[in-house]
Coordinates of C-alpha atoms and ligand atoms in Angstrom, one line a residue:
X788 CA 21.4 19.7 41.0
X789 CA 18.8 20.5 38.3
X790 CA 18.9 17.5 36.1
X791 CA 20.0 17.6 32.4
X792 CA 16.9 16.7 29.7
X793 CA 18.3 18.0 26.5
X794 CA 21.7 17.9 25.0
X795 CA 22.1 20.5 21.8
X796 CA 25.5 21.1 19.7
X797 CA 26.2 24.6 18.9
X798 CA 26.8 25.9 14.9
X799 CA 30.5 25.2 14.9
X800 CA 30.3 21.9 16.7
X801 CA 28.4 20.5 13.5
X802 CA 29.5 17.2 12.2
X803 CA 31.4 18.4 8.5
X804 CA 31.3 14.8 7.5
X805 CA 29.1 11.6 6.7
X806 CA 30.0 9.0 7.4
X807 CA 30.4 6.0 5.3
X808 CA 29.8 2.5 6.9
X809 CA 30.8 0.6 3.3
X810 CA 34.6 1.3 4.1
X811 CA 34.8 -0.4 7.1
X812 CA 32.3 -3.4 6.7
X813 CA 34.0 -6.9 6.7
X814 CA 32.0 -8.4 3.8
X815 CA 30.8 -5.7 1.3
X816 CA 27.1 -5.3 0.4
X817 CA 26.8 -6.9 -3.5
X818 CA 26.6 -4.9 -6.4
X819 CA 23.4 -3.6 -7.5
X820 CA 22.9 -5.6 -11.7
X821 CA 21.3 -4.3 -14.3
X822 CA 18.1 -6.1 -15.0
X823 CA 18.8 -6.5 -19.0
X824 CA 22.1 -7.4 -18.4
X825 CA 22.3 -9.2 -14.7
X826 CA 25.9 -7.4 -14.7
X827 CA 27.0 -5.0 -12.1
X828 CA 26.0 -1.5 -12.4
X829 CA 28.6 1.4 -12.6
X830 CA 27.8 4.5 -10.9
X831 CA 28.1 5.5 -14.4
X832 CA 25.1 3.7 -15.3
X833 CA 23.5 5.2 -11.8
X834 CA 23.9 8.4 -13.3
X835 CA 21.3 8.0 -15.9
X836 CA 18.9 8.1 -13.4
X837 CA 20.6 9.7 -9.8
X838 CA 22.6 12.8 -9.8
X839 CA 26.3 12.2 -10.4
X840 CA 27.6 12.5 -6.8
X841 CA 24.7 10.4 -5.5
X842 CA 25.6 7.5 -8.0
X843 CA 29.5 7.6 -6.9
X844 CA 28.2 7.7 -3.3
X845 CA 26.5 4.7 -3.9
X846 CA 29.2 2.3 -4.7
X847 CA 31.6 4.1 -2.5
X848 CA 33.4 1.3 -0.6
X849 CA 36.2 3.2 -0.3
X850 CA 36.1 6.3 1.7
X851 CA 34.7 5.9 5.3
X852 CA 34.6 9.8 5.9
X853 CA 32.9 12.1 2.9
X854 CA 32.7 16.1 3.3
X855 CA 29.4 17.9 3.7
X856 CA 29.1 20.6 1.2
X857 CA 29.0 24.1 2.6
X858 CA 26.4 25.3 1.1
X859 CA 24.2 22.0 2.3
X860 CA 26.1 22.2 6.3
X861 CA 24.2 25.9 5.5
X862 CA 21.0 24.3 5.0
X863 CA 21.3 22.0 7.8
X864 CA 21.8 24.8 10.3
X865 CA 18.6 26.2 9.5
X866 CA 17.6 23.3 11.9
X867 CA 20.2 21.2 13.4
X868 CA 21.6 20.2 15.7
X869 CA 18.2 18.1 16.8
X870 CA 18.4 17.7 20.3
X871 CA 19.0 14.4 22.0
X872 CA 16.9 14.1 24.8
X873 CA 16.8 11.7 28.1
X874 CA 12.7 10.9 28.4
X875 CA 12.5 10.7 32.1
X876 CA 8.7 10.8 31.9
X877 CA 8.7 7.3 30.0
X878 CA 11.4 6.0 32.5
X879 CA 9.4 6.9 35.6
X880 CA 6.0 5.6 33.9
X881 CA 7.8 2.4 33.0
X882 CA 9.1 2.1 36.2
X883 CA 12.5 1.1 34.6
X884 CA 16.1 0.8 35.8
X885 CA 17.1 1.6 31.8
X886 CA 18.8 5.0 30.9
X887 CA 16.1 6.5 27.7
X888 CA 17.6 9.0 25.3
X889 CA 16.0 10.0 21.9
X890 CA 17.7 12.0 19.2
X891 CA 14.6 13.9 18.1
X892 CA 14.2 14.4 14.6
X893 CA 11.1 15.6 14.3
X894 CA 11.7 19.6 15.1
X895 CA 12.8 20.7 11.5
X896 CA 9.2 22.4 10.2
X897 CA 8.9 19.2 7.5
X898 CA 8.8 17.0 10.8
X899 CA 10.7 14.1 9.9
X900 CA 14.6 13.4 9.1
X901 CA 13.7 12.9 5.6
X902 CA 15.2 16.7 4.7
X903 CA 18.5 15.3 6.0
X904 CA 18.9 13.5 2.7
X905 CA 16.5 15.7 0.6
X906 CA 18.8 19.0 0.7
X907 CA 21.9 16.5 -0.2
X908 CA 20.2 15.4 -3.6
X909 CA 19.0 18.6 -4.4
X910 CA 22.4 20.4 -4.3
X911 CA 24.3 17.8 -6.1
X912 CA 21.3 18.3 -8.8
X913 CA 21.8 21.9 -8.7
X914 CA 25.5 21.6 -8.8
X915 CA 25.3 19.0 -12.1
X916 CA 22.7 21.4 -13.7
X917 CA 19.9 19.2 -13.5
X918 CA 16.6 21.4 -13.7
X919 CA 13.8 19.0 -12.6
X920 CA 13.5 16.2 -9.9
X921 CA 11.4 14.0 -9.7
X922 CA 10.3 11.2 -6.7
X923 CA 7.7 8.8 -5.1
X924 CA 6.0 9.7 -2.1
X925 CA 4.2 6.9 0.6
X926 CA 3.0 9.3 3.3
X927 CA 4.0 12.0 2.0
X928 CA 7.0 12.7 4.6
X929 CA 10.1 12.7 2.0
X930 CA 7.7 14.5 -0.9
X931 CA 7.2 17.2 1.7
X932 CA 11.0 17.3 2.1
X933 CA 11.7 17.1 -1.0
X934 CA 9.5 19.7 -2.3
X935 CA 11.0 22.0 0.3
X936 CA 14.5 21.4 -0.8
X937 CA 14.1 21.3 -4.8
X938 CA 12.3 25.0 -3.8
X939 CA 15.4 26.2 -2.1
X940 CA 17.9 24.7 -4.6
X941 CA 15.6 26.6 -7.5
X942 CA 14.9 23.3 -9.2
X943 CA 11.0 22.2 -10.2
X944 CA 9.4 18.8 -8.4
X945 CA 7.3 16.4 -9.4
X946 CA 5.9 14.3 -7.1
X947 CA 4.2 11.2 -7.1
X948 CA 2.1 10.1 -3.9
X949 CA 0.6 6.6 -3.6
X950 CA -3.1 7.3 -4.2
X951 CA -4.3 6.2 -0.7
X952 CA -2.0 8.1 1.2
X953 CA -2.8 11.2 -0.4
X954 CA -6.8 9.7 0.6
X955 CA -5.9 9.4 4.0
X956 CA -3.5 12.2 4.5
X957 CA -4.8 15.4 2.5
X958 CA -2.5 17.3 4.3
X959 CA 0.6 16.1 2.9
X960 CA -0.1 17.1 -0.6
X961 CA -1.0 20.8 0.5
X962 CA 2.5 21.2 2.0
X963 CA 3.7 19.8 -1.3
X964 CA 2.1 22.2 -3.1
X965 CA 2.7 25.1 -1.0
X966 CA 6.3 24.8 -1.3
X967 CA 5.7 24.7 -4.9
X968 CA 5.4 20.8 -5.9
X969 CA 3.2 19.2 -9.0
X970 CA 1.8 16.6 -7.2
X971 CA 0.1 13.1 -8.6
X972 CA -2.0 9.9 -7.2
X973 CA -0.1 7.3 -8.2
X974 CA -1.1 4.4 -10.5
X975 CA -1.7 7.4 -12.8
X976 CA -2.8 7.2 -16.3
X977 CA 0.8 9.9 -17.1
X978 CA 2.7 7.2 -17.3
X979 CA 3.4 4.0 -19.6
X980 CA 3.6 2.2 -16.0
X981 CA 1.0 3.4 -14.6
X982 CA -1.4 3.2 -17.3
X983 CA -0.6 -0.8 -17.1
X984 CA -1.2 -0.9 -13.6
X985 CA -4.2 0.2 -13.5
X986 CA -4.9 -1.8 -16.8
X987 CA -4.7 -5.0 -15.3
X988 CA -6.2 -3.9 -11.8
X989 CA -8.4 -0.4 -12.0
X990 CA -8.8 -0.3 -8.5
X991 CA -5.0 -0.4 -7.3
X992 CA -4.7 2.0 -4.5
X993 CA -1.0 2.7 -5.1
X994 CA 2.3 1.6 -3.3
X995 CA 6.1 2.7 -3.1
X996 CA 6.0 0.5 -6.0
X997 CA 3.6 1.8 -8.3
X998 CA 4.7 5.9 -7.2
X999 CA 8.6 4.8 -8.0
X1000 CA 7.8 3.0 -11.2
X1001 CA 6.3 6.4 -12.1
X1002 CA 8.6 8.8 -11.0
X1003 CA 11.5 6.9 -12.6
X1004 CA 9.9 6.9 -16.2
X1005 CA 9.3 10.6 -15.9
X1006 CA 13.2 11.2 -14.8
X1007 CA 14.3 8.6 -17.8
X1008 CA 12.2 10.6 -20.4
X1009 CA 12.3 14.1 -19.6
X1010 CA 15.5 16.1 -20.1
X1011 CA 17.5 17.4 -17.6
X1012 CA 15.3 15.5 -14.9
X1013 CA 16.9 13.3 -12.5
X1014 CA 15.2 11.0 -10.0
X1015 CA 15.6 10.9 -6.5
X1016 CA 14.9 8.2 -3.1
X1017 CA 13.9 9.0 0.2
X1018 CA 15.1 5.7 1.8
X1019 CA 16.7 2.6 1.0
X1020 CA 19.5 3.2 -0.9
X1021 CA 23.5 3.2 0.3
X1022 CA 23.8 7.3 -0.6
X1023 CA 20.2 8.2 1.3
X1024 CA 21.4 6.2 4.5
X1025 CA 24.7 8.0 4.0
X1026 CA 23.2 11.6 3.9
X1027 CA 21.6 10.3 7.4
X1028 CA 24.2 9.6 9.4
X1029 CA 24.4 13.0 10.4
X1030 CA 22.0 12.1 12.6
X1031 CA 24.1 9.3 14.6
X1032 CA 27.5 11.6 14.5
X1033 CA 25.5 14.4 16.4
X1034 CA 23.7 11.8 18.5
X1035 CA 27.4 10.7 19.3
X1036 CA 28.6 13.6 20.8
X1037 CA 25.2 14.4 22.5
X1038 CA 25.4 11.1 24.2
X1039 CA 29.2 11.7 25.2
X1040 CA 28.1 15.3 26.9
X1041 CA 25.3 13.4 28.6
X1042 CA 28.3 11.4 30.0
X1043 CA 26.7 7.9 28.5
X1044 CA 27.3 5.4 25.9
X1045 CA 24.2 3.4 24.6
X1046 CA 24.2 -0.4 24.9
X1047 CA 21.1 -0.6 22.5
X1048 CA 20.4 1.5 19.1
X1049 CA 16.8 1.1 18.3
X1050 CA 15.3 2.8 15.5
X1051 CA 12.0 2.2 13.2
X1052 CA 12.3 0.7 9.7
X1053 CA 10.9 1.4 6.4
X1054 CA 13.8 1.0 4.1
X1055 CA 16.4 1.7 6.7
X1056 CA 17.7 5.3 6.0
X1057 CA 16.8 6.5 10.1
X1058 CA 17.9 3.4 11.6
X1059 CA 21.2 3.5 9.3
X1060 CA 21.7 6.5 10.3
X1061 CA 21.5 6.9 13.6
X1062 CA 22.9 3.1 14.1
X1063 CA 25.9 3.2 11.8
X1064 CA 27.9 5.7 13.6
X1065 CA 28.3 3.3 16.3
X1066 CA 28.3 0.4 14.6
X1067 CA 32.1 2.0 13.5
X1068 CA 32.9 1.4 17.5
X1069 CA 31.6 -2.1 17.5
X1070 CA 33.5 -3.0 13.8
X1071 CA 36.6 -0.9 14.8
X1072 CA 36.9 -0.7 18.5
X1073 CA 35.2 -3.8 19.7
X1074 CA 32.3 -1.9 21.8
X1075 CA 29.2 -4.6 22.0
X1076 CA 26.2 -2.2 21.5
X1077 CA 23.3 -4.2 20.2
X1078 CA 21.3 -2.8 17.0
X1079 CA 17.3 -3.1 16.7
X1080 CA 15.3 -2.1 13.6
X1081 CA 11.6 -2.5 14.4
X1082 CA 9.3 -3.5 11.8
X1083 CA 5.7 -4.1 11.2
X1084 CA 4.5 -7.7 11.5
X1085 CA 2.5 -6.6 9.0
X1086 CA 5.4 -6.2 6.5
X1087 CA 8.2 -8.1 8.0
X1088 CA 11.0 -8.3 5.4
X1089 CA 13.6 -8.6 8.0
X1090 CA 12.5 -11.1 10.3
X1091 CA 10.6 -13.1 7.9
X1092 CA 11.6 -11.9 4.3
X1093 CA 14.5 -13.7 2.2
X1094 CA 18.1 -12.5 1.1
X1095 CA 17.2 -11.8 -2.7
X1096 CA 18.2 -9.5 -5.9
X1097 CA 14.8 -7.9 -5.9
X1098 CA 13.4 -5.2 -8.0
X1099 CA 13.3 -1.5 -5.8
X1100 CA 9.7 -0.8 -7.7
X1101 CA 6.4 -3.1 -8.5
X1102 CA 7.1 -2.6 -12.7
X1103 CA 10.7 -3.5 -12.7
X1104 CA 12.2 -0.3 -13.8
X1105 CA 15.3 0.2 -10.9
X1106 CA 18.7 -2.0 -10.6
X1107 CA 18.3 -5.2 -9.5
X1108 CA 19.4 -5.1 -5.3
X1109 CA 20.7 -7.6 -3.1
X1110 CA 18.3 -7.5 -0.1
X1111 CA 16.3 -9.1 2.3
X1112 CA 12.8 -8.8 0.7
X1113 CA 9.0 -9.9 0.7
X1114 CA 9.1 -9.5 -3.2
X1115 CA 8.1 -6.8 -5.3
X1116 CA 4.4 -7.3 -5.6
X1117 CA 4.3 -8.0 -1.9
X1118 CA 1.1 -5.5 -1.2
X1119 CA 0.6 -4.4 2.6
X1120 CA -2.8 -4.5 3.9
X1121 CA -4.8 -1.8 3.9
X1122 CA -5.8 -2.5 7.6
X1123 CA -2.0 -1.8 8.2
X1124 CA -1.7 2.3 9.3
X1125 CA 1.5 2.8 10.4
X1126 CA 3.4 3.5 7.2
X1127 CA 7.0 1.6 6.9
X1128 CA 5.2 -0.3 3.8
X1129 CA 7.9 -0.8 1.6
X1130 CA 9.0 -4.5 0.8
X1131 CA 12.8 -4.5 1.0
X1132 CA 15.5 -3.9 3.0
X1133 CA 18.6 -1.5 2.1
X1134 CA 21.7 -3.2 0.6
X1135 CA 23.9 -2.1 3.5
X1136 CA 21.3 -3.5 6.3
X1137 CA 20.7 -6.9 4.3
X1138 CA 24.4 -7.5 4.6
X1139 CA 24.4 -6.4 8.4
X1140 CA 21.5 -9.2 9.1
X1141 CA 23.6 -11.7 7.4
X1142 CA 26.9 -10.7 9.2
X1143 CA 24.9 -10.5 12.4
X1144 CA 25.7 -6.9 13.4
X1145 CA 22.3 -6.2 13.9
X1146 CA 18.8 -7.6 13.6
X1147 CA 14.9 -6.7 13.0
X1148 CA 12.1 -7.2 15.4
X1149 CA 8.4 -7.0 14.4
X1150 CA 5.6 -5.0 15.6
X1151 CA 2.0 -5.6 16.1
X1152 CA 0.3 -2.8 15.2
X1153 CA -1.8 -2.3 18.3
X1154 CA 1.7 -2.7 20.4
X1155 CA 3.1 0.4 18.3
X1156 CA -0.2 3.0 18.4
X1157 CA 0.0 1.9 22.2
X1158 CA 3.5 2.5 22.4
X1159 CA 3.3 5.9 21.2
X1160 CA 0.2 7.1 23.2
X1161 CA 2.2 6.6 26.4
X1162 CA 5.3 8.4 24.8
X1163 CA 3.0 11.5 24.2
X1164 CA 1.1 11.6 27.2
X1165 CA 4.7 11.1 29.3
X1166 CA 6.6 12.9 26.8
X1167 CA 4.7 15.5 25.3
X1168 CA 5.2 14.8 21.6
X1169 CA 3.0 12.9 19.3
X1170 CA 5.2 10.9 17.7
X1171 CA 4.9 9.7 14.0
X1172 CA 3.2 6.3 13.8
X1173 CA 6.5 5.1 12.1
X1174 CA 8.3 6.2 15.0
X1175 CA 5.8 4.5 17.3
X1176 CA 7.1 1.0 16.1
X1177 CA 10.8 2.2 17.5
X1178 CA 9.6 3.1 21.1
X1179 CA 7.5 0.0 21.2
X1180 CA 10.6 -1.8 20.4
X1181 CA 12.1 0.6 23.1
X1182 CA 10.0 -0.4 25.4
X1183 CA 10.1 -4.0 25.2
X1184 CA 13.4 -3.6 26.1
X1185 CA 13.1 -1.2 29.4
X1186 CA 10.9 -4.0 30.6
X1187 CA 13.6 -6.2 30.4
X1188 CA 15.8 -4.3 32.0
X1189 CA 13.0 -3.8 35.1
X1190 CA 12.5 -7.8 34.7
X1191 CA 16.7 -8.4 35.2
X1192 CA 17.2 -5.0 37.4
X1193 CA 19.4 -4.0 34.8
X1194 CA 20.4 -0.7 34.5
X1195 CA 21.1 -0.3 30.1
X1196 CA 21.5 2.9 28.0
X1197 CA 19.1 2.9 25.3
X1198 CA 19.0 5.0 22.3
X1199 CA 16.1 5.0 19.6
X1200 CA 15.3 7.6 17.5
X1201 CA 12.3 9.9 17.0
X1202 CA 12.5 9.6 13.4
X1203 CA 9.6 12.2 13.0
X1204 CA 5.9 13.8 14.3
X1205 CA 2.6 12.5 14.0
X1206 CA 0.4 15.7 13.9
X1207 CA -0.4 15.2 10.0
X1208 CA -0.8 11.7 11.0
X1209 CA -4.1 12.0 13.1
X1210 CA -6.1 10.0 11.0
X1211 CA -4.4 6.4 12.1
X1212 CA -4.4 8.2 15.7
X1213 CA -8.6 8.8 15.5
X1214 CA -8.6 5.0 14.0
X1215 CA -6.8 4.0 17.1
X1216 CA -8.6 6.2 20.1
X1217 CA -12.0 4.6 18.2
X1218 CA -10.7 1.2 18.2
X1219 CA -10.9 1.1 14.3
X1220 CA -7.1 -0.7 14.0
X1221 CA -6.4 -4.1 14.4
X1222 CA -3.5 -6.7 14.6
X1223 CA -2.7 -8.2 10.9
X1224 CA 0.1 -10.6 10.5
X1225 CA 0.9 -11.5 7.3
X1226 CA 0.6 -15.5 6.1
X1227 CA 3.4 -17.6 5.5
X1228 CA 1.7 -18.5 2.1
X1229 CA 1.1 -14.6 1.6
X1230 CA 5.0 -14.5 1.6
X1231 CA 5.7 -17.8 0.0
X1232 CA 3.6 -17.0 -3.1
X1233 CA 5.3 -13.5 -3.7
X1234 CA 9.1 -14.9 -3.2
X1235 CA 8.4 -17.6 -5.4
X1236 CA 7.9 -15.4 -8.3
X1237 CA 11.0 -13.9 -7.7
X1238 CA 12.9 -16.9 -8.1
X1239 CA 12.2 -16.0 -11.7
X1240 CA 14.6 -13.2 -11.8
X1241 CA 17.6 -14.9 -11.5
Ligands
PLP2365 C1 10.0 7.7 5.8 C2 9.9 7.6 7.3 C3 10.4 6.4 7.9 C4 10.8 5.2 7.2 O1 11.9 5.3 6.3 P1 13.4 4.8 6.7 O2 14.1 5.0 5.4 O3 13.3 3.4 7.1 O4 13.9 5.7 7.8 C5 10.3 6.4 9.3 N1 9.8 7.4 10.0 C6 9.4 8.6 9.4 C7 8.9 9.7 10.3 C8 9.4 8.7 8.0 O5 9.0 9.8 7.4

């Protein structure tokens, strides 16, 4: 019989819920404080900067299951189900015992899952009456999502982009634009923030940091603007797990269950979402399946950072969060291609490290570019190079099952494509990239200033 590669969930078979892993985790991720204060924020406070809904979402501990809007499980069938796939090529290449699936979210025209959580924020700004939103883009994956969604939702954007992404990847900003976006280099001289950060260094290239610090002043000053986050917080990772309840069902129609969840990590809204699902087996059902975000070693906040409140931005503008962290003025190099720059953790992860539900593995950079030239040449797909670090990680783990003759199930997810990404891909091919590990020092010197906090 013809073998099975692709496993796809018709319209009506849609997950109609998130799911939320704060209800059902032991040991409840700390409250976000509020910097002034060092109290615990209220999702009323939220609200001053995140839509209503998104602010309640946040500190929802409550409810494990939360509806999906119509009008957004609309929206999402403009492109979901993704499918989840079973990479034969990279098994037979490998020469691997191991069982390879991918949930593939990079075939929504934006390219990455980022929309997932982009339509979610748009609608409950739409539904609040909120006119503008605002938001910080790295590489320019969530400002592309978001610009699509505020479009459809009829609200304006305004879109910050770290200043050397947009150098690097021109693209980006075009598809911003084209789907109607005002889009900025951030540090900027439009904001109070940014105008200091480029006051004490003129030549600052721009980071998550700098593009959040900016986007949230413009959401706290203008009326009837609200801010929103492509990663790292509770409600972004929540608006994901659609992509671990599909992946769920597609793995139970490939007759499977996966003994490893591997996914790439930035701020953790992909791997949270495609990993908490299942984590609800292992909390609730005792199933064992083993939970791998892959990092950079060039910005290793999980297997090297410390458990911290740390500022979200470089100016000190957003809540104060409990996370694993390399402190905010932690600055990647700019030898380091592979996006995932961001120097925290997400409140919901941090607390999974520390309860040892799941755990980070780092990267070298050369190991993920090479990683994700044999999944497109075996595959077909040029993967994103954030998605890279994940099927390196993937990989290290089918050779351990051709090491032990081990037949496991593994699971990672294609959190997005590469084809606007072609620039770290040229660097690559030409043997322009190298290895960089960060110093302990490097590290040391940054978390010592937060120490100053608190
Ligand atoms: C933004 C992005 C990431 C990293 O963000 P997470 O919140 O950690 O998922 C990973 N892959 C792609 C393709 C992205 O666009």
């Amino acid at each position: 019989m013809a073998r099975q590669k692709k496993f796809i969930l018709q319209e009506h078979e849609l997950p109609t819920q998130w799911y939320n892993i704060q209800a059902d985790m032991a040991n409840k991720p700390l409250p976000p404080l509020n910097p002034a204060t060092k109290q615990p924020m209220t999702a009323e406070d939220l609200s001053h900067v995140f839509s209503a809904e998104c602010s309640r979402q946040e500190l929802d501990m409550e409810h494990a299951w939360i509806d999906i809007p119509g009008e957004v499980l609309d929206k999402y069938k403009y492109y979901r189900s993704t499918p989840l796939v079973r990479a034969y090529a990279l098994e037979e290449a490998l020469d691997t015992p191991a069982h390879i699936y991918f949930k593939n979210e990079s075939t929504n025209p934006l390219g990455s899952h980022k929309i997932n959580s982009a339509i979610a924020q748009c609608y409950y700004c739409k539904q609040e009456g909120t006119t503008n939103v605002t938001t910080e883009t790295g590489a320019g994956q969530w400002g592309a999502a978001l610009s699509y969604a505020a479009k459809i939702f009829g609200l304006e954007a305004a879109v910050y982009q770290v200043k050397i992404s947009m150098q690097q990847k021109p693209y980006r900003s075009l598809i911003m634009r084209t789907f109607g976006a005002a889009v900025t280099g951030s540090p900027s001289m439009s904001t109070r923030a940014g105008k200091d950060i480029l006051t004490r260094d003129p030549m600052h290239l721009g980071s998550l940091g700098t593009a959040i610090s900016e986007a949230v002043e413009l959401a706290t000053t203008t009326p009837n603007c609200k801010y929103t986050l492509g990663s790292v917080l509770s409600h972004v990772t929540l608006h994901q797990t659609i992509i671990g309840l599909e992946a769920e069902k597609q793995m139970e129609m490939a007759g499977e269950y996966p003994d490893k969840v591997i996914a790439c990590f930035g701020g953790g809204s992909n791997f949270g979402g495609i990993a908490f699902p299942f984590m609800r087996h292992n909390i609730l059902d005792g199933k064992e399946t083993e939970f791998i975000a892959a990092e950079p070693n060039s910005c290793p906040k999980l297997t090297r950072g410390v458990f911290q409140y740390d500022f979200g931005d470089e100016a000190g503008y957003t809540p104060l969060l409990p996370m694993f962290t390399l402190g905010h003025n932690f600055k990647p190099s700019n030898i380091h291609a592979g996006g995932l720059r961001y120097h925290g953790a997400g409140t919901i992860v941090s607390q999974l490290i520390k309860d040892k539900m799941m755990h980070g593995v780092d990267i070298p950079q050369l190991e993920s570019f090479e990683a994700g030239m044999l999944f497109a040449r075996t595959e077909g797909i040029i993967p994103a190079p954030e998605s890279c670090h994940a099927i390196a990680a993937t990989i290290r783990e089918a050779k351990l099952c051709k090491e032990a003759g081990e037949k496991k199930v593994l699971l990672f997810n294609l959190s997005g494509h590469g084809l606007i990404d072609m620039t770290a891909y040229d660097q690559y091919i030409n043997g322009d990239l190298q290895n960089y590990s960060v110093s302990d020092n490097e590290i040391r010197k940054n978390v010592a200033e937060l120490e100053q906090i608190i």
